[in-house]
PDB file of C-alpha atoms and ligand atoms in Angstrom:
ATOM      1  CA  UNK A 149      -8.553 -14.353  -1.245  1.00 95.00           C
ATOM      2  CA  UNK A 150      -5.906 -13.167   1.339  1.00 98.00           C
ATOM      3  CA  UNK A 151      -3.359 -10.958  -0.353  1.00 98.00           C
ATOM      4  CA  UNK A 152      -0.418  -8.451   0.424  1.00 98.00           C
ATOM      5  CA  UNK A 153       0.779  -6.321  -2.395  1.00 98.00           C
ATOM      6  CA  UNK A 154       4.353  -5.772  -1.709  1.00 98.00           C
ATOM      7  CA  UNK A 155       6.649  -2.596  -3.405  1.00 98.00           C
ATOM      8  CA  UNK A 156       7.936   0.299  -2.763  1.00 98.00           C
ATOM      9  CA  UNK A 157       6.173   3.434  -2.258  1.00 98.00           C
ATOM     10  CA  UNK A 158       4.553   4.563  -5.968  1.00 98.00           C
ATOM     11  CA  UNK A 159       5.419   1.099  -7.009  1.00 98.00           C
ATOM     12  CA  UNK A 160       0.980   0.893  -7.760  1.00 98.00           C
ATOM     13  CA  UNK A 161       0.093  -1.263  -4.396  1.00 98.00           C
ATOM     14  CA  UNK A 162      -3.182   1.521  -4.283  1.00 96.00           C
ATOM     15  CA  UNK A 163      -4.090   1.410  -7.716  1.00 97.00           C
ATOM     16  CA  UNK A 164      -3.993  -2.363  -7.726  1.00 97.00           C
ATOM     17  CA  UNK A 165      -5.693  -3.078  -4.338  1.00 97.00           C
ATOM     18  CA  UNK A 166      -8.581  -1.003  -5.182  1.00 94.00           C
ATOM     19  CA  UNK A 167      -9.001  -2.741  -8.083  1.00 94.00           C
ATOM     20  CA  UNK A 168      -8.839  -6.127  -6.628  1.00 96.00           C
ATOM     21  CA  UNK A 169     -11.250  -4.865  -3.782  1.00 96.00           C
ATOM     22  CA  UNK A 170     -13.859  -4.429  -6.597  1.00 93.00           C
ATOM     23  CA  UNK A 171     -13.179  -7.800  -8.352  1.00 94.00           C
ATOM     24  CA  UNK A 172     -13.103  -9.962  -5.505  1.00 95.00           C
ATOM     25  CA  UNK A 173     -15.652  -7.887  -3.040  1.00 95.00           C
ATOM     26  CA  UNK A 174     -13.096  -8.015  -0.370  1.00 97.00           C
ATOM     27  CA  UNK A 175     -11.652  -4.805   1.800  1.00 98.00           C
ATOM     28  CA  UNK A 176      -8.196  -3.033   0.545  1.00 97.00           C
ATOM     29  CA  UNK A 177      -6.121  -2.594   4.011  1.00 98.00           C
ATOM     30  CA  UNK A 178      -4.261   0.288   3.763  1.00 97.00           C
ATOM     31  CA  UNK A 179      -2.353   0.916   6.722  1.00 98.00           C
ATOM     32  CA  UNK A 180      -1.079   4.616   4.999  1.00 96.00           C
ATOM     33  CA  UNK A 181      -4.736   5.476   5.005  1.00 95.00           C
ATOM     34  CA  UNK A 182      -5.775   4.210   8.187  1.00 96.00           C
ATOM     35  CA  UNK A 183      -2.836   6.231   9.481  1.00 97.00           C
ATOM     36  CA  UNK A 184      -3.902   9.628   7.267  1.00 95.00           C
ATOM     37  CA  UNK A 185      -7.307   9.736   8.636  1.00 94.00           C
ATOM     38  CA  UNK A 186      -6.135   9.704  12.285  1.00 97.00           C
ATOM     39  CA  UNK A 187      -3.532  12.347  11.377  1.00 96.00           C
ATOM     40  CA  UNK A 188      -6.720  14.231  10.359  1.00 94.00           C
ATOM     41  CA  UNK A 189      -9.060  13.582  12.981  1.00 96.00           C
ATOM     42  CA  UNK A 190      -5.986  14.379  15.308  1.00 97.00           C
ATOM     43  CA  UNK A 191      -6.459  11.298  17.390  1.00 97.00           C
ATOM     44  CA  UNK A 192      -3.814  10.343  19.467  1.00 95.00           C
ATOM     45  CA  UNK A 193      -2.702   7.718  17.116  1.00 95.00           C
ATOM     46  CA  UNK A 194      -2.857  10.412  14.665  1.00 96.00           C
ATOM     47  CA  UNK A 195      -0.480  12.835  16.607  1.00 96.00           C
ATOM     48  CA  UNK A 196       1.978  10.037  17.069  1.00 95.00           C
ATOM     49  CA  UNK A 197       2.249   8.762  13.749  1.00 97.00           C
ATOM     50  CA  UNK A 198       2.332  12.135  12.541  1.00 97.00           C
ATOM     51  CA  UNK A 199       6.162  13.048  12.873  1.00 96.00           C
ATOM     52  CA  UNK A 200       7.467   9.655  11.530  1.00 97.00           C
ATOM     53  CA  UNK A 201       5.137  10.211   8.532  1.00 97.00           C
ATOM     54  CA  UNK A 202       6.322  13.722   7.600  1.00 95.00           C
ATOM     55  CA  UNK A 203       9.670  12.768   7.939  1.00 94.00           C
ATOM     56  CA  UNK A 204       9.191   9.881   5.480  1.00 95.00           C
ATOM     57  CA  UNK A 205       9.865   7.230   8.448  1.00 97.00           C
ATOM     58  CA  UNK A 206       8.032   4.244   9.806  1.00 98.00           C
ATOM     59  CA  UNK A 207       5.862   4.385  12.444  1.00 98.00           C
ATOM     60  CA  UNK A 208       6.812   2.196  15.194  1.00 98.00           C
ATOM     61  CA  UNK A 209       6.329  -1.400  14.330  1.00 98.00           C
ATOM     62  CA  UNK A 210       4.227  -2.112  17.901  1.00 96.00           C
ATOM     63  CA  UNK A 211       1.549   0.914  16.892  1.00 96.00           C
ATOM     64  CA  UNK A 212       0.748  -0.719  13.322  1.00 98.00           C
ATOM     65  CA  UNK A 213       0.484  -4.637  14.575  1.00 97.00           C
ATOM     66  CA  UNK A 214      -2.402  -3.057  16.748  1.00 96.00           C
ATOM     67  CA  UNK A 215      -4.548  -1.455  14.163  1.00 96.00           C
ATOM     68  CA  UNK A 216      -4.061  -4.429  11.605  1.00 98.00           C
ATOM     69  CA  UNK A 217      -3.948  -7.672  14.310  1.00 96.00           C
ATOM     70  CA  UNK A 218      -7.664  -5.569  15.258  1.00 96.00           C
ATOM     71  CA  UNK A 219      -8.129  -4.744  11.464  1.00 97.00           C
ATOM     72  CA  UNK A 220      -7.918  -8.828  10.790  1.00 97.00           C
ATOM     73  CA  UNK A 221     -10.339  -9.399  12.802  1.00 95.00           C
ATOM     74  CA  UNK A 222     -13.161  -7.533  11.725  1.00 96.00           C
ATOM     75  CA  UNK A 223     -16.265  -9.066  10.318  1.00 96.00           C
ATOM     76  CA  UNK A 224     -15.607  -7.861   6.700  1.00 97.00           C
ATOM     77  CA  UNK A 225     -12.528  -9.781   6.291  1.00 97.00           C
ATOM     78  CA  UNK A 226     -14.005 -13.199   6.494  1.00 94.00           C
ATOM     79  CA  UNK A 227     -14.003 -13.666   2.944  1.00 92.00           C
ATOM     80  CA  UNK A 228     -10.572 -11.976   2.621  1.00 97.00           C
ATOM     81  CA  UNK A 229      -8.604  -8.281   2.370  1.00 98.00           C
ATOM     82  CA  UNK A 230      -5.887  -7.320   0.488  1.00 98.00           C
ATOM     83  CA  UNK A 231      -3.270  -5.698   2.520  1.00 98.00           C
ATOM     84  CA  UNK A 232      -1.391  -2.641   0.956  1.00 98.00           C
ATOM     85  CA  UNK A 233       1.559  -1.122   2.764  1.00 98.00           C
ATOM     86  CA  UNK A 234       1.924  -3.793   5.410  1.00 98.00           C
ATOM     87  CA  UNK A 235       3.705  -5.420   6.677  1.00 98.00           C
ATOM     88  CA  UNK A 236       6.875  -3.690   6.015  1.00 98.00           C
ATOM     89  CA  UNK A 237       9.438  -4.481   8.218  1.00 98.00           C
ATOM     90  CA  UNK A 238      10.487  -8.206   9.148  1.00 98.00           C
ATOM     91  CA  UNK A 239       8.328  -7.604  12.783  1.00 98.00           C
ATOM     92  CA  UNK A 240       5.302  -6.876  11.419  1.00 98.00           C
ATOM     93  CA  UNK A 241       6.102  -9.847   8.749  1.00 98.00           C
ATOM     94  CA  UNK A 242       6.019 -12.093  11.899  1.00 98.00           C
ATOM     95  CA  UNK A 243       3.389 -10.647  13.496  1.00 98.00           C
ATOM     96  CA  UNK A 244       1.097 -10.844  10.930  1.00 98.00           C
ATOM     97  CA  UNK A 245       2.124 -14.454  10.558  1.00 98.00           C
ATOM     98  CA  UNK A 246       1.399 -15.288  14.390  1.00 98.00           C
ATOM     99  CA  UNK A 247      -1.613 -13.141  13.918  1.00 97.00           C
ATOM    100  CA  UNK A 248      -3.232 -15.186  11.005  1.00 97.00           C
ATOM    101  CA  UNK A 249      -2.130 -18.800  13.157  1.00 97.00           C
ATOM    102  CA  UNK A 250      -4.242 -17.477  15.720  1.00 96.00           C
ATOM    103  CA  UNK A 251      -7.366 -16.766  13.714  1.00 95.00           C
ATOM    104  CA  UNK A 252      -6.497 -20.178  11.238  1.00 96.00           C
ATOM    105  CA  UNK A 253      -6.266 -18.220   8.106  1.00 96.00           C
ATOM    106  CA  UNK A 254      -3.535 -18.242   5.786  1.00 96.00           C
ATOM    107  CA  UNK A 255      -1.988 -16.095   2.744  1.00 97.00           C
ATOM    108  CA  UNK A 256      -2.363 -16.671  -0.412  1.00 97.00           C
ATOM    109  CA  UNK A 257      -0.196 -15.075  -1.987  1.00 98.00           C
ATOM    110  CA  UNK A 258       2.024 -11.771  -2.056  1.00 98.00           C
ATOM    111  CA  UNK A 259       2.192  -9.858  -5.044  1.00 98.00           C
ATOM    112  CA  UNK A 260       5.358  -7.999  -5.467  1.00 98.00           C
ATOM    113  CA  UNK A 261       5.797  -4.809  -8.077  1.00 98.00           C
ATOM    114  CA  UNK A 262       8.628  -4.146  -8.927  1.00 98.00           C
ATOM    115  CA  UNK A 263       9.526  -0.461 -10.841  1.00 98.00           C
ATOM    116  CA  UNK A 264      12.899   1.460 -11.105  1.00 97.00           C
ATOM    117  CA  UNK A 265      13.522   3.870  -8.705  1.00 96.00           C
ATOM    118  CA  UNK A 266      13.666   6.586 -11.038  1.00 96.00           C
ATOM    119  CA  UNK A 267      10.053   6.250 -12.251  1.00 98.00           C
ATOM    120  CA  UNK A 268       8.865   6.184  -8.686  1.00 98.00           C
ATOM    121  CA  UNK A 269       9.607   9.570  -8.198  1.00 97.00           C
ATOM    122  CA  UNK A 270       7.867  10.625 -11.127  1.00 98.00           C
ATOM    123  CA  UNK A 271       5.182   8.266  -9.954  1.00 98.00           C
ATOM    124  CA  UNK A 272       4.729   9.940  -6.529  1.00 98.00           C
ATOM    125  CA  UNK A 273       5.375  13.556  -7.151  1.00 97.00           C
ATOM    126  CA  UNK A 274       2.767  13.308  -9.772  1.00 97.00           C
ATOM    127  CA  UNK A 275       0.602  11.615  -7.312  1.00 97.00           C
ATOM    128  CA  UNK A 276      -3.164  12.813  -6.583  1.00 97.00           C
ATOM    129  CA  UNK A 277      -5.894  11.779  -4.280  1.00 95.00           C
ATOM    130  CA  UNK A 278      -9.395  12.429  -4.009  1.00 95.00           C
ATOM    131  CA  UNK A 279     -10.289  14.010  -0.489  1.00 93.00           C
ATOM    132  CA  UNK A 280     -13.907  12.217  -0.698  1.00 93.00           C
ATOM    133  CA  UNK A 281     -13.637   8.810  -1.992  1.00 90.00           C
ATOM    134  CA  UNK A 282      -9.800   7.938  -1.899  1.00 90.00           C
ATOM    135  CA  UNK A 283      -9.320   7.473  -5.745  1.00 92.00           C
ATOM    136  CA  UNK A 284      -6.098   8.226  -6.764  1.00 94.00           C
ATOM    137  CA  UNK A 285      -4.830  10.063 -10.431  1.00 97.00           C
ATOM    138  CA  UNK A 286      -1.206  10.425 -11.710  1.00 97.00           C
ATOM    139  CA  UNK A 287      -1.004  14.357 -13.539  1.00 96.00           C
ATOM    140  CA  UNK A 288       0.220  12.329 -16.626  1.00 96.00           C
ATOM    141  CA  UNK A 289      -0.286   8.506 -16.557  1.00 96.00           C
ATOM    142  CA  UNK A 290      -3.557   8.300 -15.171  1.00 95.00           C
ATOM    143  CA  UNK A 291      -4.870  11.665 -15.066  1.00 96.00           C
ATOM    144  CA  UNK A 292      -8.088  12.934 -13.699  1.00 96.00           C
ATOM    145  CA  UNK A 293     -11.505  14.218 -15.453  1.00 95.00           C
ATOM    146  CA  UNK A 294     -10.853  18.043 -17.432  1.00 91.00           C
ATOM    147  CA  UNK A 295     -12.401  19.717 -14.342  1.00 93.00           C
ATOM    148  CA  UNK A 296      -9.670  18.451 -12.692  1.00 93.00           C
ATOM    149  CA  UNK A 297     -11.966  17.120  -9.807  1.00 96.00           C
ATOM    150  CA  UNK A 298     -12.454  13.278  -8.946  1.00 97.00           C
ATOM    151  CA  UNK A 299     -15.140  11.334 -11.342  1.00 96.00           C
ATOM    152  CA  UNK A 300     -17.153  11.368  -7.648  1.00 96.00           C
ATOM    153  CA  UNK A 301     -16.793  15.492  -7.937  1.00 96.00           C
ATOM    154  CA  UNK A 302     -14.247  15.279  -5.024  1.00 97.00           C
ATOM    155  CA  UNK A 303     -11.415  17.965  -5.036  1.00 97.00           C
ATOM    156  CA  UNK A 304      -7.632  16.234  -5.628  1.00 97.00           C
ATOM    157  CA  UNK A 305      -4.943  17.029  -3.424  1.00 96.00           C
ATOM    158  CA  UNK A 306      -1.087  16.153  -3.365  1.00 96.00           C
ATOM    159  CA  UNK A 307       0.168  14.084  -0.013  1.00 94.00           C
ATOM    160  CA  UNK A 308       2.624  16.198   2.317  1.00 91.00           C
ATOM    161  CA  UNK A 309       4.854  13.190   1.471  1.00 95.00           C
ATOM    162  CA  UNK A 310       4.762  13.154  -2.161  1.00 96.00           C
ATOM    163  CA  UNK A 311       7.717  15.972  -2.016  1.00 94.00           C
ATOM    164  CA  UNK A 312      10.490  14.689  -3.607  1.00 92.00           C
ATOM    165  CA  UNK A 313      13.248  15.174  -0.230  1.00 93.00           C
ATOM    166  CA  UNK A 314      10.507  13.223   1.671  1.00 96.00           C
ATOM    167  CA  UNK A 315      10.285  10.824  -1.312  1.00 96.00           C
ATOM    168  CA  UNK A 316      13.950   9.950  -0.823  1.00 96.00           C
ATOM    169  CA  UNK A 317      13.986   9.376   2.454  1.00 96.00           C
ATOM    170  CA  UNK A 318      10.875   6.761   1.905  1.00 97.00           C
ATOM    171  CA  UNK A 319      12.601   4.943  -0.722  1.00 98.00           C
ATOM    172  CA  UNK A 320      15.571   4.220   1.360  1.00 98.00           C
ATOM    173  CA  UNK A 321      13.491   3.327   4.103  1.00 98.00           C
ATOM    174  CA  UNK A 322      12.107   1.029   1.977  1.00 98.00           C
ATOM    175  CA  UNK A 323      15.644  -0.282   0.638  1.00 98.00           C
ATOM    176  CA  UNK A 324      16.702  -1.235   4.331  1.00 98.00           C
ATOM    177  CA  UNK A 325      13.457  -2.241   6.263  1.00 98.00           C
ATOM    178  CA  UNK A 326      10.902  -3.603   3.856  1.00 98.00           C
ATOM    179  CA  UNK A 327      12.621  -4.865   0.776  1.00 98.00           C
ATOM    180  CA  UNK A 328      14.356  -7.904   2.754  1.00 98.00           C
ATOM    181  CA  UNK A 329      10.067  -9.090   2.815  1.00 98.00           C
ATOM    182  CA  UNK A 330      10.934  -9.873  -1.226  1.00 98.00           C
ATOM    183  CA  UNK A 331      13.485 -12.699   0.303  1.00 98.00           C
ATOM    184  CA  UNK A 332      10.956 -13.715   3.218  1.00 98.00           C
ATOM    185  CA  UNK A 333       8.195 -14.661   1.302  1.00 98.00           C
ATOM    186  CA  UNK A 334      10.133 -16.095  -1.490  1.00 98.00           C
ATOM    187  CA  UNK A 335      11.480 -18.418   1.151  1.00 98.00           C
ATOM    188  CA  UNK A 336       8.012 -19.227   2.527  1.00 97.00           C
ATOM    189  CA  UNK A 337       6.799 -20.015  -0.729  1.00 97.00           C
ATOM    190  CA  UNK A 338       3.992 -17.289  -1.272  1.00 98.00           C
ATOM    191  CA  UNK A 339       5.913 -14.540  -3.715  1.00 98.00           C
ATOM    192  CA  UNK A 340       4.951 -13.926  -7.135  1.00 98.00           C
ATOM    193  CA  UNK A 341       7.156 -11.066  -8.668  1.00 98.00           C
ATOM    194  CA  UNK A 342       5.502  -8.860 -11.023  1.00 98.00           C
ATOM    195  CA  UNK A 343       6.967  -6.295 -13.726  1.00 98.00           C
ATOM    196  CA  UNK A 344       5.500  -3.159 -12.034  1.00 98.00           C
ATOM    197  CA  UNK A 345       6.695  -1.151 -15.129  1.00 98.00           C
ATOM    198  CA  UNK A 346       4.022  -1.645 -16.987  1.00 98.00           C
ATOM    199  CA  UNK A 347       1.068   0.389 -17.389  1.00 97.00           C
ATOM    200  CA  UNK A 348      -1.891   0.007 -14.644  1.00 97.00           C
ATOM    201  CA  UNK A 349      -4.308  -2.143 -16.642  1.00 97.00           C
ATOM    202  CA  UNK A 350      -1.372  -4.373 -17.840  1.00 98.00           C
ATOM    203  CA  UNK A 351      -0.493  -5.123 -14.123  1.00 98.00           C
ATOM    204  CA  UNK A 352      -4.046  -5.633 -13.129  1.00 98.00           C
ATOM    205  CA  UNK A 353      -4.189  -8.352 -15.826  1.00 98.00           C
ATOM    206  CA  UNK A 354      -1.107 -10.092 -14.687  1.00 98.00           C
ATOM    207  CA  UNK A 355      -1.866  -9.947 -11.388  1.00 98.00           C
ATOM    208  CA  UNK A 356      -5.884 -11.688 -12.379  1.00 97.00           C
ATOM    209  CA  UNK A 357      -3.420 -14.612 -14.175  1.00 96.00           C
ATOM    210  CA  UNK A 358      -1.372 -15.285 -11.807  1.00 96.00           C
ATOM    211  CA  UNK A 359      -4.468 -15.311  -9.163  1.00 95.00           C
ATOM    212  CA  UNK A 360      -6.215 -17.610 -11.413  1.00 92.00           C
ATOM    213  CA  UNK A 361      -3.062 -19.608 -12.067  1.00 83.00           C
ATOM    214  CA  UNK A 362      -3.604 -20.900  -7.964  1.00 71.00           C
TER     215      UNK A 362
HETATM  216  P1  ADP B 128       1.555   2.947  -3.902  1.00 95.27           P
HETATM  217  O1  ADP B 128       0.243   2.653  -3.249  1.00 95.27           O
HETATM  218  O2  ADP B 128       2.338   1.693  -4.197  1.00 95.27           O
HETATM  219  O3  ADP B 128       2.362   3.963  -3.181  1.00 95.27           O
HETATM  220  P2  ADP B 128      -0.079   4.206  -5.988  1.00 95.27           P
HETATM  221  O4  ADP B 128      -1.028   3.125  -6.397  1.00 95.27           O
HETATM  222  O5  ADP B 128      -0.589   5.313  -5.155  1.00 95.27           O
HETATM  223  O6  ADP B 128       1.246   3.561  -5.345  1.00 95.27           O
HETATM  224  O7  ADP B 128       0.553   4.806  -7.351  1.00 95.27           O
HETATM  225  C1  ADP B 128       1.469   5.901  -7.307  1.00 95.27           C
HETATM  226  C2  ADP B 128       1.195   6.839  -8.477  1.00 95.27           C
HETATM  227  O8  ADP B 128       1.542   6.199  -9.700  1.00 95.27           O
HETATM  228  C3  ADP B 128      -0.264   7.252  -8.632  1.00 95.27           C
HETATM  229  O9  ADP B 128      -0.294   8.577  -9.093  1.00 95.27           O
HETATM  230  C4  ADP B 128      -0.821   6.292  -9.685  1.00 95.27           C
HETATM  231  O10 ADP B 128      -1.850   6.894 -10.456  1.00 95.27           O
HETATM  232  C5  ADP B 128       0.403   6.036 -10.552  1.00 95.27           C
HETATM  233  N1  ADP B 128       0.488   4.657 -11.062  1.00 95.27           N
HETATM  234  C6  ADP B 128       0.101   3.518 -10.447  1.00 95.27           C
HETATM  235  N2  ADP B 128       0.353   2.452 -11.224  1.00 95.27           N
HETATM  236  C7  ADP B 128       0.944   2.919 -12.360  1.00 95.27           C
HETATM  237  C8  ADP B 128       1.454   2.289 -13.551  1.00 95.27           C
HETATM  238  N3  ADP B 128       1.401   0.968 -13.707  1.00 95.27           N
HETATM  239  N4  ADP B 128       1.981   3.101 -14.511  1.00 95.27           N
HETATM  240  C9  ADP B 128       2.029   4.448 -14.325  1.00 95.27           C
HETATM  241  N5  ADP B 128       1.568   5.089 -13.232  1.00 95.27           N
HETATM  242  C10 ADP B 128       1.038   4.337 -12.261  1.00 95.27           C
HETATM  243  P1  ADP B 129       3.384   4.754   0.105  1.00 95.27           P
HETATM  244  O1  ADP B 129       2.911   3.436  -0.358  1.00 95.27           O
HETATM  245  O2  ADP B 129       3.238   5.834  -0.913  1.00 95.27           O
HETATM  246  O3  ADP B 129       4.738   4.723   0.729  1.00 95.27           O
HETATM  247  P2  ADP B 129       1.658   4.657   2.469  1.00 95.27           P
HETATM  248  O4  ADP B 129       0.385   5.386   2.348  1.00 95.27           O
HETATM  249  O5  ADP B 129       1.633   3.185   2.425  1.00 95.27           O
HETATM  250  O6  ADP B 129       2.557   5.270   1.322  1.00 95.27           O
HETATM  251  O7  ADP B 129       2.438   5.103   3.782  1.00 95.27           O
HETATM  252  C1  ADP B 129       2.614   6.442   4.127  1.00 95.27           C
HETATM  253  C2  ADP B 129       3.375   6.524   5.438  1.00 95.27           C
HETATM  254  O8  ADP B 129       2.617   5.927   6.496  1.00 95.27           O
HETATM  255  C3  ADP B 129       4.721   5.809   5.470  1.00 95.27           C
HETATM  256  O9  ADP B 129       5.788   6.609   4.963  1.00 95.27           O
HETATM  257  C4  ADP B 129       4.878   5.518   6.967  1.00 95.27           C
HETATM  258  O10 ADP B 129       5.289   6.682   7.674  1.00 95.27           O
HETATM  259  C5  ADP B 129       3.451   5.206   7.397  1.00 95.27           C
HETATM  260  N1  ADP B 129       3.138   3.770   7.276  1.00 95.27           N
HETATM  261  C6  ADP B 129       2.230   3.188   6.450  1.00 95.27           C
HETATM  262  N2  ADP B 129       2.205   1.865   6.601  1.00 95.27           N
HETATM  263  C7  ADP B 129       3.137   1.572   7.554  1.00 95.27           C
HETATM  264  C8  ADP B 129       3.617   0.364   8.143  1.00 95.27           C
HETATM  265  N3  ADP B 129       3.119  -0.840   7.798  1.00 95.27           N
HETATM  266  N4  ADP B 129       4.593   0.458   9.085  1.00 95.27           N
HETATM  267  C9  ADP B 129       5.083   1.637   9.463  1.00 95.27           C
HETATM  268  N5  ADP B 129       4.700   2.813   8.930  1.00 95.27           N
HETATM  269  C10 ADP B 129       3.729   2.792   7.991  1.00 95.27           C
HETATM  270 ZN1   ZN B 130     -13.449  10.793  -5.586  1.00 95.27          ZN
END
């Protein structure tokens, strides 16, 4: 199964994938995450991408082709990955695409949530993460054990990101430089548009039909 889940940021493209990585025993590729953990390890990556991501911006188009075209390639994704957060920008749509000719794989499908912009902001500023295992929590829609830890024990924290100014800025971003990928895989036949609205199991069992559906 080669997927991308497409939507805006908080639109549930996490959530999902990490759901999907457990149903279909395939890897989640996140470039946010990939990106976070070099911002922490202070690689040089890391202290590039840093600036663009506190600002709520895209990191530059060339510097995220790298890490996935590599990313692709990897022995794990022979069966398949899910790709969460990339591409987003009509580049790294067409990169991808000359990337995946060269190793003779092909998409099969992109799953696109869609949710009003309103509820993404409650979405994200209500956002938590586990700092050991990744899961992630909403405060209210999906909220974490009474200890407030992780079900793994890990502590929670909230993303730099997740303030609401930064928020803003992401979700126009996302408006001019990744929503036109709705239009480009509609046109190459792969979209399947999904009512992101709902709550998380709900989506997770559309998204199973429509996989199933072929
Ligand atoms: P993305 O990866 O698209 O940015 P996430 O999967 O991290 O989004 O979800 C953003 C926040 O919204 C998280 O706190 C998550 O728990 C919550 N969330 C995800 N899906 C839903 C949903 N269907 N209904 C309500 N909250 C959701
Ligand atoms: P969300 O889904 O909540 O927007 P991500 O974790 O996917 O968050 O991305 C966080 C940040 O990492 C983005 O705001 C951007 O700065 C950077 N980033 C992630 N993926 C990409 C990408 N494909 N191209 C450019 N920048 C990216
Ligand atoms: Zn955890």
């Amino acid at each position: 199964m080669k997927l991308i889940l497409l939507g805006p940021p908080g639109a549930g493209k996490g959530t999902q994938a990490k759901m999907l990585t457990e149903k279909f025993a395939i890897p989640q590729i996140s470039t946010g995450d990939i990106l976070r953990a070099a911002v922490k390890e202070q690689t040089d990556l890391g202290i590039k991408a840093k600036q663009f991501m506190d600002a709520g911006q895209l990191v530059p188009d060339e510097v995220v082709i790298g890490i996935v075209s590599e990313r692709l390639q990897a022995e794990d994704c022979a069966n398949g990955f899910i790709l969460d957060g990339f591409p987003r920008t009509v580049a790294q749509a067409d990169a991808l695409r000359d990337v995946l000719n060269e190793l003779g794989k092909q998409l099969d499908k992109v799953l696109s949530l869609t949710v009003d912009t309103e509820a993404l902001v409650v979405r994200l500023t209500g956002r938590r993460t586990c700092s050991q295992c990744g899961k992630g929590y909403h405060i209210r829609f999906d909220p974490p054990p009474s200890d407030g830890r992780c079900v793994c024990s890990g502590e929670l924290f909230q993303r730099e990101d997740d303030q609401e100014a930064t928020i803003r800025n992401r979700l126009a971003v996302y408006d001019e430089q990744t929503s036109p990928l709705i239009n480009y895989y509609r046109q190459a036949g792969l979209l399947v548009e999904l009512d992101g609205m709902l709550a998380i199991a709900a989506v997770q069992e559309r998204i199973l039909s429509a996989l199933q559906a072929g």
